[in-house]
CSV table of C-alpha atoms and ligand atoms in Angstrom, one decimal:
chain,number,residue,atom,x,y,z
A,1,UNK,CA,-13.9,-15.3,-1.7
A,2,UNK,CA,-12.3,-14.4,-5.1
A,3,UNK,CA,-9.7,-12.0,-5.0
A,4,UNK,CA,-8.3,-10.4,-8.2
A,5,UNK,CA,-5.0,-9.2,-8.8
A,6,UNK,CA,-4.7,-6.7,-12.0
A,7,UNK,CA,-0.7,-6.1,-13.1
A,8,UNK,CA,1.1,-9.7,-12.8
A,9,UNK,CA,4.8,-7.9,-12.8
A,10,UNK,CA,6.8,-8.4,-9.2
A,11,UNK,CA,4.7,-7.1,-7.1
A,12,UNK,CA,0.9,-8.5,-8.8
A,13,UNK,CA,3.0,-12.2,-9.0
A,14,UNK,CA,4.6,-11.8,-5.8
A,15,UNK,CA,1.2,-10.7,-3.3
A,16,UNK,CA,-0.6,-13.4,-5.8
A,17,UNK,CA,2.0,-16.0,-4.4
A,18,UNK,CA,2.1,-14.6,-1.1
A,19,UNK,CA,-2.5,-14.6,-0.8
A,20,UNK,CA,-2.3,-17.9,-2.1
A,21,UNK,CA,-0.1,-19.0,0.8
A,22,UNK,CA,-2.4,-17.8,3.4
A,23,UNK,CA,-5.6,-19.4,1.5
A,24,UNK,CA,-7.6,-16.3,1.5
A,25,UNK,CA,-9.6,-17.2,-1.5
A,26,UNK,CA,-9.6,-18.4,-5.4
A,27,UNK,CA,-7.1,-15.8,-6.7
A,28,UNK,CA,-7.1,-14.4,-10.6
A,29,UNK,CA,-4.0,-12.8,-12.2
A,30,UNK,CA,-4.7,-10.3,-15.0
A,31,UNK,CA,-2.4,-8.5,-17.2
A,32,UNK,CA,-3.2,-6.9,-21.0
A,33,UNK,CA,0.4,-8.7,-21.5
A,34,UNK,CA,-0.3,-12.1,-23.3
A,35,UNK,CA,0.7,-15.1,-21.8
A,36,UNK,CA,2.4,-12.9,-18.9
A,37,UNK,CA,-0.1,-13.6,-16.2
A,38,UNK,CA,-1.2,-17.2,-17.3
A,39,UNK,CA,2.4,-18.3,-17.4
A,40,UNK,CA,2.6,-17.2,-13.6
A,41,UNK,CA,-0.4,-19.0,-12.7
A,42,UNK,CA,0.2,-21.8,-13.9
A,43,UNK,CA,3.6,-22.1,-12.4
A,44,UNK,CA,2.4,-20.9,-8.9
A,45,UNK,CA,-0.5,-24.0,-9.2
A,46,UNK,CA,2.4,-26.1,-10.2
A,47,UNK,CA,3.8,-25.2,-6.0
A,48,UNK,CA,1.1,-26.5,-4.3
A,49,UNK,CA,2.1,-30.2,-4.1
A,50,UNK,CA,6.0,-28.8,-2.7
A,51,UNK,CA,4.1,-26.5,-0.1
A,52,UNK,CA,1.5,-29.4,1.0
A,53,UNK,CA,-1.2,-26.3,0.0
A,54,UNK,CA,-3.8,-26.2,-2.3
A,55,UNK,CA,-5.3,-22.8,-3.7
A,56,UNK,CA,-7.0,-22.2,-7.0
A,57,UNK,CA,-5.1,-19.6,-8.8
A,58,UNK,CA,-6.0,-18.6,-12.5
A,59,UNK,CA,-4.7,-16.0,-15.2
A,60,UNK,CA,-5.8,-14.3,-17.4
A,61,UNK,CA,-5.6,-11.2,-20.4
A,62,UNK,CA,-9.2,-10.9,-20.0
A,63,UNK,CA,-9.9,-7.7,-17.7
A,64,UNK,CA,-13.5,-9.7,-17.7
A,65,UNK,CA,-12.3,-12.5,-15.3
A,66,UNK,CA,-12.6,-9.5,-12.7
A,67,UNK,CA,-16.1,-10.1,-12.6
A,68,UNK,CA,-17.6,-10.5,-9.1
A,69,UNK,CA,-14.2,-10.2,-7.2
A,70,UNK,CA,-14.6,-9.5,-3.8
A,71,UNK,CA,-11.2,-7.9,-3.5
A,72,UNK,CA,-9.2,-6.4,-6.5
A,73,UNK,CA,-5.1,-5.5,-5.5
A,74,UNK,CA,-4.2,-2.8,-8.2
A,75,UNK,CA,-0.7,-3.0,-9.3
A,76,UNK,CA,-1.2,-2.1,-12.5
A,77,UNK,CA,1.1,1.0,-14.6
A,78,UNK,CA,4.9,1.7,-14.8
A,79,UNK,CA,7.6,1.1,-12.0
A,80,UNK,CA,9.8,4.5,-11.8
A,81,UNK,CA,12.9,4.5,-12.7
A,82,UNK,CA,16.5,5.3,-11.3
A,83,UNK,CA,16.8,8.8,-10.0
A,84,UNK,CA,12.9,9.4,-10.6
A,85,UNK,CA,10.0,10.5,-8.1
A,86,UNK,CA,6.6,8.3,-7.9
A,87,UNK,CA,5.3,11.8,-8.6
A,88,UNK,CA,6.8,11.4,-11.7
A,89,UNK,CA,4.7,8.5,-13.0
A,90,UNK,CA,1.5,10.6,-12.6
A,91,UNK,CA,0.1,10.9,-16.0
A,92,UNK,CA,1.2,7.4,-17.6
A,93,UNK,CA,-0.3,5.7,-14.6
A,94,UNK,CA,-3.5,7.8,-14.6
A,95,UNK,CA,-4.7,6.8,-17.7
A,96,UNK,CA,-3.8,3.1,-17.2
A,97,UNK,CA,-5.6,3.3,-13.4
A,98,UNK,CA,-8.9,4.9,-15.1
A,99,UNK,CA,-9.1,2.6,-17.6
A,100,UNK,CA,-9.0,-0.1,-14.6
A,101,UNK,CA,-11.0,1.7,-12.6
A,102,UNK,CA,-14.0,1.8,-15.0
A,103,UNK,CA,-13.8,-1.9,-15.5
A,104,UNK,CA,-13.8,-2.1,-12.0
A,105,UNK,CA,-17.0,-0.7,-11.4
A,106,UNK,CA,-19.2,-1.9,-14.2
A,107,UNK,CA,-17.4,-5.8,-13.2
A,108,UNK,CA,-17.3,-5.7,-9.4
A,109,UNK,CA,-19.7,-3.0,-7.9
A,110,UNK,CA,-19.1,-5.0,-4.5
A,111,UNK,CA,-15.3,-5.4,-4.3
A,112,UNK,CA,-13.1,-3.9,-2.0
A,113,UNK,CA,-9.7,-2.0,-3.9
A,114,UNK,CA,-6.8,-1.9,-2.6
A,115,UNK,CA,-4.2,0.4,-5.0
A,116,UNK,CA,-0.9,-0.3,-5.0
A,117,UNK,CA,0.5,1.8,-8.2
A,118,UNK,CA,2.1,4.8,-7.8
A,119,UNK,CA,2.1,7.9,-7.1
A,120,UNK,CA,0.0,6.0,-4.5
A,121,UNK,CA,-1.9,8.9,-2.8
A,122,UNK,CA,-3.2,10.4,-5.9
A,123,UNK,CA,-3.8,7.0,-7.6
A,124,UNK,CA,-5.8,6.1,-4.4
A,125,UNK,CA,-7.9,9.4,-5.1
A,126,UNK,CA,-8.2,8.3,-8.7
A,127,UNK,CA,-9.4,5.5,-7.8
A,128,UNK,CA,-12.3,6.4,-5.5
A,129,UNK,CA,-13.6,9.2,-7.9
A,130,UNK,CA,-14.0,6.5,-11.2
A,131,UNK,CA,-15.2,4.0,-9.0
A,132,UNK,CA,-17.5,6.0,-7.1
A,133,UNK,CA,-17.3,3.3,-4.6
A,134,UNK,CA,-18.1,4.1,-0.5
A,135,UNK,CA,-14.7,5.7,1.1
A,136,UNK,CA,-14.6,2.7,3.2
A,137,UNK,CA,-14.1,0.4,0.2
A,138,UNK,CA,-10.9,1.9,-1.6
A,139,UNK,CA,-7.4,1.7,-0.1
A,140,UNK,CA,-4.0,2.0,-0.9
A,141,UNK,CA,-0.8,0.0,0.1
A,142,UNK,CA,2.0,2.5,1.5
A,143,UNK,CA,2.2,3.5,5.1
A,144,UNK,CA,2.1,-0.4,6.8
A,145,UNK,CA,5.2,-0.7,3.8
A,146,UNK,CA,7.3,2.6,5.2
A,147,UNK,CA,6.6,1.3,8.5
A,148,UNK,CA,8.0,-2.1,7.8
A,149,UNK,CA,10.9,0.2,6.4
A,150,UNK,CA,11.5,2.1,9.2
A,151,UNK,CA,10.5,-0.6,11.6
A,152,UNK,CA,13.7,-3.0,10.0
A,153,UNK,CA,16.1,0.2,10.0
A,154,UNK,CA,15.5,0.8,13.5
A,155,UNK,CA,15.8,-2.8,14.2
A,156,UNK,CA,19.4,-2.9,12.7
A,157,UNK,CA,20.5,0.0,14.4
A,158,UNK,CA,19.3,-1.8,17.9
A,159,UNK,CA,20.6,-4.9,16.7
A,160,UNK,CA,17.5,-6.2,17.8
A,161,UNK,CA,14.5,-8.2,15.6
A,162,UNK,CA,12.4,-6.2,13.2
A,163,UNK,CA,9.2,-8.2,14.6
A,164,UNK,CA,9.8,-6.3,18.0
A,165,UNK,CA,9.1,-3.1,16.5
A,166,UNK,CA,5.8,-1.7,16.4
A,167,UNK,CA,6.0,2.0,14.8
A,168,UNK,CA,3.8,4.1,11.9
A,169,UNK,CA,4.5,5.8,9.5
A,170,UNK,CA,1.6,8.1,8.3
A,171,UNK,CA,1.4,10.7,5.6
A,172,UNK,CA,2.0,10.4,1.5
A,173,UNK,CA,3.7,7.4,0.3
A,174,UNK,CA,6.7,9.7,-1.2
A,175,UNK,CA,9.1,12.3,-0.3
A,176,UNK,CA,6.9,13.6,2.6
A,177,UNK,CA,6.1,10.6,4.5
A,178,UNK,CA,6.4,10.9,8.1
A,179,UNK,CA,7.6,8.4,10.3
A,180,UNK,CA,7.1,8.8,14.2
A,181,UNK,CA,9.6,7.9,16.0
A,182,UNK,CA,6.9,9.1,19.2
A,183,UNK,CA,5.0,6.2,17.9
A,184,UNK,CA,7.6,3.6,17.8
A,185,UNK,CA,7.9,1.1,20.9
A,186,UNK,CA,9.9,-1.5,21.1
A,187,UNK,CA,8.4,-4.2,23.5
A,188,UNK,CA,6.3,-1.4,24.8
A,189,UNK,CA,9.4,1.2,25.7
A,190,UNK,CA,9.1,3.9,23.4
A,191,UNK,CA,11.8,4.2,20.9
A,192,UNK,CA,13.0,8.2,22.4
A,193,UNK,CA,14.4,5.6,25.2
A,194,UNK,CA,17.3,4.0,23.3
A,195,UNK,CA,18.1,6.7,20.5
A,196,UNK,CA,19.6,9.9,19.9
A,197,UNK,CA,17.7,12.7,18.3
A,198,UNK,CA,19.9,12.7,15.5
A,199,UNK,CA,19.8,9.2,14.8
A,200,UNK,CA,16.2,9.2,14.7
A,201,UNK,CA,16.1,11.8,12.2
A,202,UNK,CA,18.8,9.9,10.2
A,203,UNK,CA,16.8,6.5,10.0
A,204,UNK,CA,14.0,8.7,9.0
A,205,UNK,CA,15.7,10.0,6.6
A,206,UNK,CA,17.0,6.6,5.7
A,207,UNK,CA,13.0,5.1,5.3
A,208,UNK,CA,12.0,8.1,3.0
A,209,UNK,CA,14.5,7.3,0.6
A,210,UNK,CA,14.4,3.5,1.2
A,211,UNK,CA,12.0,3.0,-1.9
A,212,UNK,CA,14.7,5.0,-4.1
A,213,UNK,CA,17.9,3.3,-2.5
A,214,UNK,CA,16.4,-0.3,-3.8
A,215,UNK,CA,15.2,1.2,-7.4
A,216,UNK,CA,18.8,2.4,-7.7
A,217,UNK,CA,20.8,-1.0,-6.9
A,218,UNK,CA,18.1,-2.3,-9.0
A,219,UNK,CA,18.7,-0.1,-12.3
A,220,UNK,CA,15.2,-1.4,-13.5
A,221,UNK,CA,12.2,-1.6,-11.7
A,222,UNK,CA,10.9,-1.2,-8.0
A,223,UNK,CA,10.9,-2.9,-4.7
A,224,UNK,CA,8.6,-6.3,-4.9
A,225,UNK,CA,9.2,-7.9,-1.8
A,226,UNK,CA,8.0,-5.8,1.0
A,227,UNK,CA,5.7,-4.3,-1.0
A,228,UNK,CA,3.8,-7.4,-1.9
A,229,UNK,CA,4.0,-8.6,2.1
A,230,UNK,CA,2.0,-5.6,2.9
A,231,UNK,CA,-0.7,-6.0,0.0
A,232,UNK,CA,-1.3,-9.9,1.5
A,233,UNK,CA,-1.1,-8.5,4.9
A,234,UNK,CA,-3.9,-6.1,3.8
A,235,UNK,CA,-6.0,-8.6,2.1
A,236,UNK,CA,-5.4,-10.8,4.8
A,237,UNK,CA,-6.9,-8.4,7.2
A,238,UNK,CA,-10.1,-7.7,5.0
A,239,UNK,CA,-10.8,-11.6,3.8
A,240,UNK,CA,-10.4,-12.5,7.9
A,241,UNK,CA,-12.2,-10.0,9.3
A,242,UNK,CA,-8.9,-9.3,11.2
A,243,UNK,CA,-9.9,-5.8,12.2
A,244,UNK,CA,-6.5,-5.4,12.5
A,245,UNK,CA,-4.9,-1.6,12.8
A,246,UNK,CA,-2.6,-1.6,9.5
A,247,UNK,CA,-1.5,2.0,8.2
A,248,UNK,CA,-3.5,2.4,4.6
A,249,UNK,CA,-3.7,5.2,2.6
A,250,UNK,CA,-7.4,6.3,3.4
A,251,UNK,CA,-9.8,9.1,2.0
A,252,UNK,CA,-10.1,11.8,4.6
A,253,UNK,CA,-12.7,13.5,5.4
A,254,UNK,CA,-12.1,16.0,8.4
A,255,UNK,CA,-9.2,13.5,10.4
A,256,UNK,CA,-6.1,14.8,11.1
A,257,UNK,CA,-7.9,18.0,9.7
A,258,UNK,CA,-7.2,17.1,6.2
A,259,UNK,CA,-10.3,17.0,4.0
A,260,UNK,CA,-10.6,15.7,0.2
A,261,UNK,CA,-7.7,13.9,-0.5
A,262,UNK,CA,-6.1,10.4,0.4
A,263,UNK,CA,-3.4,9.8,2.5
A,264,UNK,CA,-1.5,7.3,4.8
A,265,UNK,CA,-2.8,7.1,8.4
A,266,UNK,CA,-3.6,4.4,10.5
A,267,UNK,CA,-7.0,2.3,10.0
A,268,UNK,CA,-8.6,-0.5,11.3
A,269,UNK,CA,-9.2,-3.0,8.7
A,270,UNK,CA,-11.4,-5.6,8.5
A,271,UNK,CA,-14.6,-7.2,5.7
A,272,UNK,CA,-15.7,-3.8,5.0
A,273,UNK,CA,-12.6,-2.5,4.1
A,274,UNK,CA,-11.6,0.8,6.3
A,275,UNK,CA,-13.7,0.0,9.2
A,276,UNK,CA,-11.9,3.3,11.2
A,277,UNK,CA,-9.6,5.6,10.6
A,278,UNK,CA,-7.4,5.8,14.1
A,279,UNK,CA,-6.4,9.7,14.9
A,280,UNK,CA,-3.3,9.6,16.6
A,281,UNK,CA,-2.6,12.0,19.0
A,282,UNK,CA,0.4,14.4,17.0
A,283,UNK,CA,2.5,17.1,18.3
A,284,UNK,CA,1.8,21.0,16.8
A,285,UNK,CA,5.5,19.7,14.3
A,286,UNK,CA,4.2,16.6,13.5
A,287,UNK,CA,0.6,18.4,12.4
A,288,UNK,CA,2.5,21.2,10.3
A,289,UNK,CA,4.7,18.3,8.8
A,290,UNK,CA,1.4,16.0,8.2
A,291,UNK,CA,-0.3,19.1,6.9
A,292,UNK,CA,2.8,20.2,4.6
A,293,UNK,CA,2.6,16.4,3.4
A,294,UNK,CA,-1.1,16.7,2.3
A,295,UNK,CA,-0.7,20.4,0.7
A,296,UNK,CA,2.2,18.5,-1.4
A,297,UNK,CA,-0.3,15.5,-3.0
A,298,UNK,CA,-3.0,18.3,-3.2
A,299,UNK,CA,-1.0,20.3,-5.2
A,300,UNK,CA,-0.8,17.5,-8.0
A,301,UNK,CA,-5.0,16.6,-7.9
A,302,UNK,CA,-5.3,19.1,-10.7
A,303,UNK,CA,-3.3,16.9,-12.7
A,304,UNK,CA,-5.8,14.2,-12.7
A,305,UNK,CA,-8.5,14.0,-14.7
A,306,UNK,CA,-11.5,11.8,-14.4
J,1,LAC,C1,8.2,1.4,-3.1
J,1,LAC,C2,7.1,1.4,-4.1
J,1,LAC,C3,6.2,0.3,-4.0
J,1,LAC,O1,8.1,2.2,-2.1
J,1,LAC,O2,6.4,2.6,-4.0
J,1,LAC,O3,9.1,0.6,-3.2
């Protein structure tokens, strides 16, 4: 399986390091930096005696080495900055994703691509239309990360171990994301059980802003960590076969009622990349707040151009 990672900043370097740990496959880091994503690879080849793993991992400035990948993580384009929205980064990350996108599709036909740069919904949808690839086989990396958000602040409020938290978080990876608390159990007991209405809205609260609370205390650049734990986790899933229900951002075509435009919902992914998109049963608020999140990344489609 060859798996190629294009943007070796935090996040390429990090889910490079992370797929490499889980031996999904021969791994290739490319950046249009010189040096930048060679440099990594060779240092992450020079872990495997340590770890007692071996994985082939190569880098490159060559978009070329794509060639043939099987699955292609996108992290290419700019990192906002403090006090900025991912909407924000729309038109210097088009052009960068299109660029990518076309190289994608005359190099790899066959791969499966998961987008991680932001705005992620609209990138996603940028993505898709260049590529021209089967809705099943492009993906974005956003809701299984806000759920891992929510799912830690929840934990630290319960004082109890993220791991036991299984919630979603659906809609655009941005200011209207929505995480359901409904959705949320904690060893099967559903989260209304142990909190307040008013702290559920202020953890909620506390997850859409999580992204902007870490590029603050940063000052330059975004959240890798997380981030590039859900990419492997997403990879993992496809390279395995997992079939595994993840939250992706997904083209939609009639679920939810939402038509034309990606967003975050829950899928089950496995080889063929969205192998379903689960329809979660949503109150009439949940709809209108799902449906306000959709009119909000549909508003900004014009802005693309293909
Ligand atoms: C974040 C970026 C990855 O949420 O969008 O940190």
């Amino acid at each position: 399986m060859k798996i190629s990672i294009i943007g070796a900043g935090n996040v390429g370097a990090l889910s490079a390091m992370r797929i490499a740990q889980y031996s999904l496959g021969d791994i290739f880091l490319v950046d249009i930096a010189k040096g930048l994503s060679e440099g990594k690879a060779l240092d992450l080849a020079d872990a495997q005696a340590v770890l007692g793993i071996d994985y082939n991992i190569r880098g490159s400035d060559d978009i070329n080495s794509i060639i043939d990948s099987d699955i292609i993580v996108v992290t290419a384009g700019l990192a906002r900055k403090p006090g900025m929205t991912r909407e924000e980064l729309l038109a210097k990350n088009s052009r960068i994703l299109k660029d990518v996108c076309l190289n994608i599709k005359k190099l790899a036909s066959q791969a499966i691509v998961i987008v991680v740069t932001n705005p992620l919904d609209l990138m996603t949808y940028l993505a898709l239309k260049v590529t021209g690839f089967d809705k099943n086989k492009v993906l974005g990396m956003g809701s299984s990360l806000d759920s891992s958000r929510f799912a830690n602040l929840i934990a630290q409020e319960l004082k109890l171990p993220a791991s036991s938290v299984e919630t979603m978080v659906i809609g655009a990876h941005g200011e209207g994301m929505l995480p359901l608390a409904r959705h949320t159990r904690i060893k099967g007991v559903n989260l209304e059980e142990f909190l307040s209405d008013e702290k559920m809205e202020e953890l909620t609260k506390r997850t859409v802003a999580r992204g902007a609370e870490i590029v603050a205390l940063l000052g330059s650049g975004s959240a890798f960590f997380a981030p590039s734990a859900a990419v492997a986790q997403m990879v993992k899933a496809i390279a395995k076969d997992e079939k595994k229900t993840l939250g992706a951002c997904a083209p939609l075509n009639g679920e939810y009622g939402i038509k034309d435009i990606c967003l975050g919902v829950p899928c089950r992914i496995g080889r063929e990349g969205i192998e379903k998109i689960i329809e979660l049963d949503l109150t009439d608020k949940e709809k209108t707040e799902l449906s306000h999140s959709a009119d909000s990344i549909r508003s900004l489609l014009k802005q693309l151009s293909f």
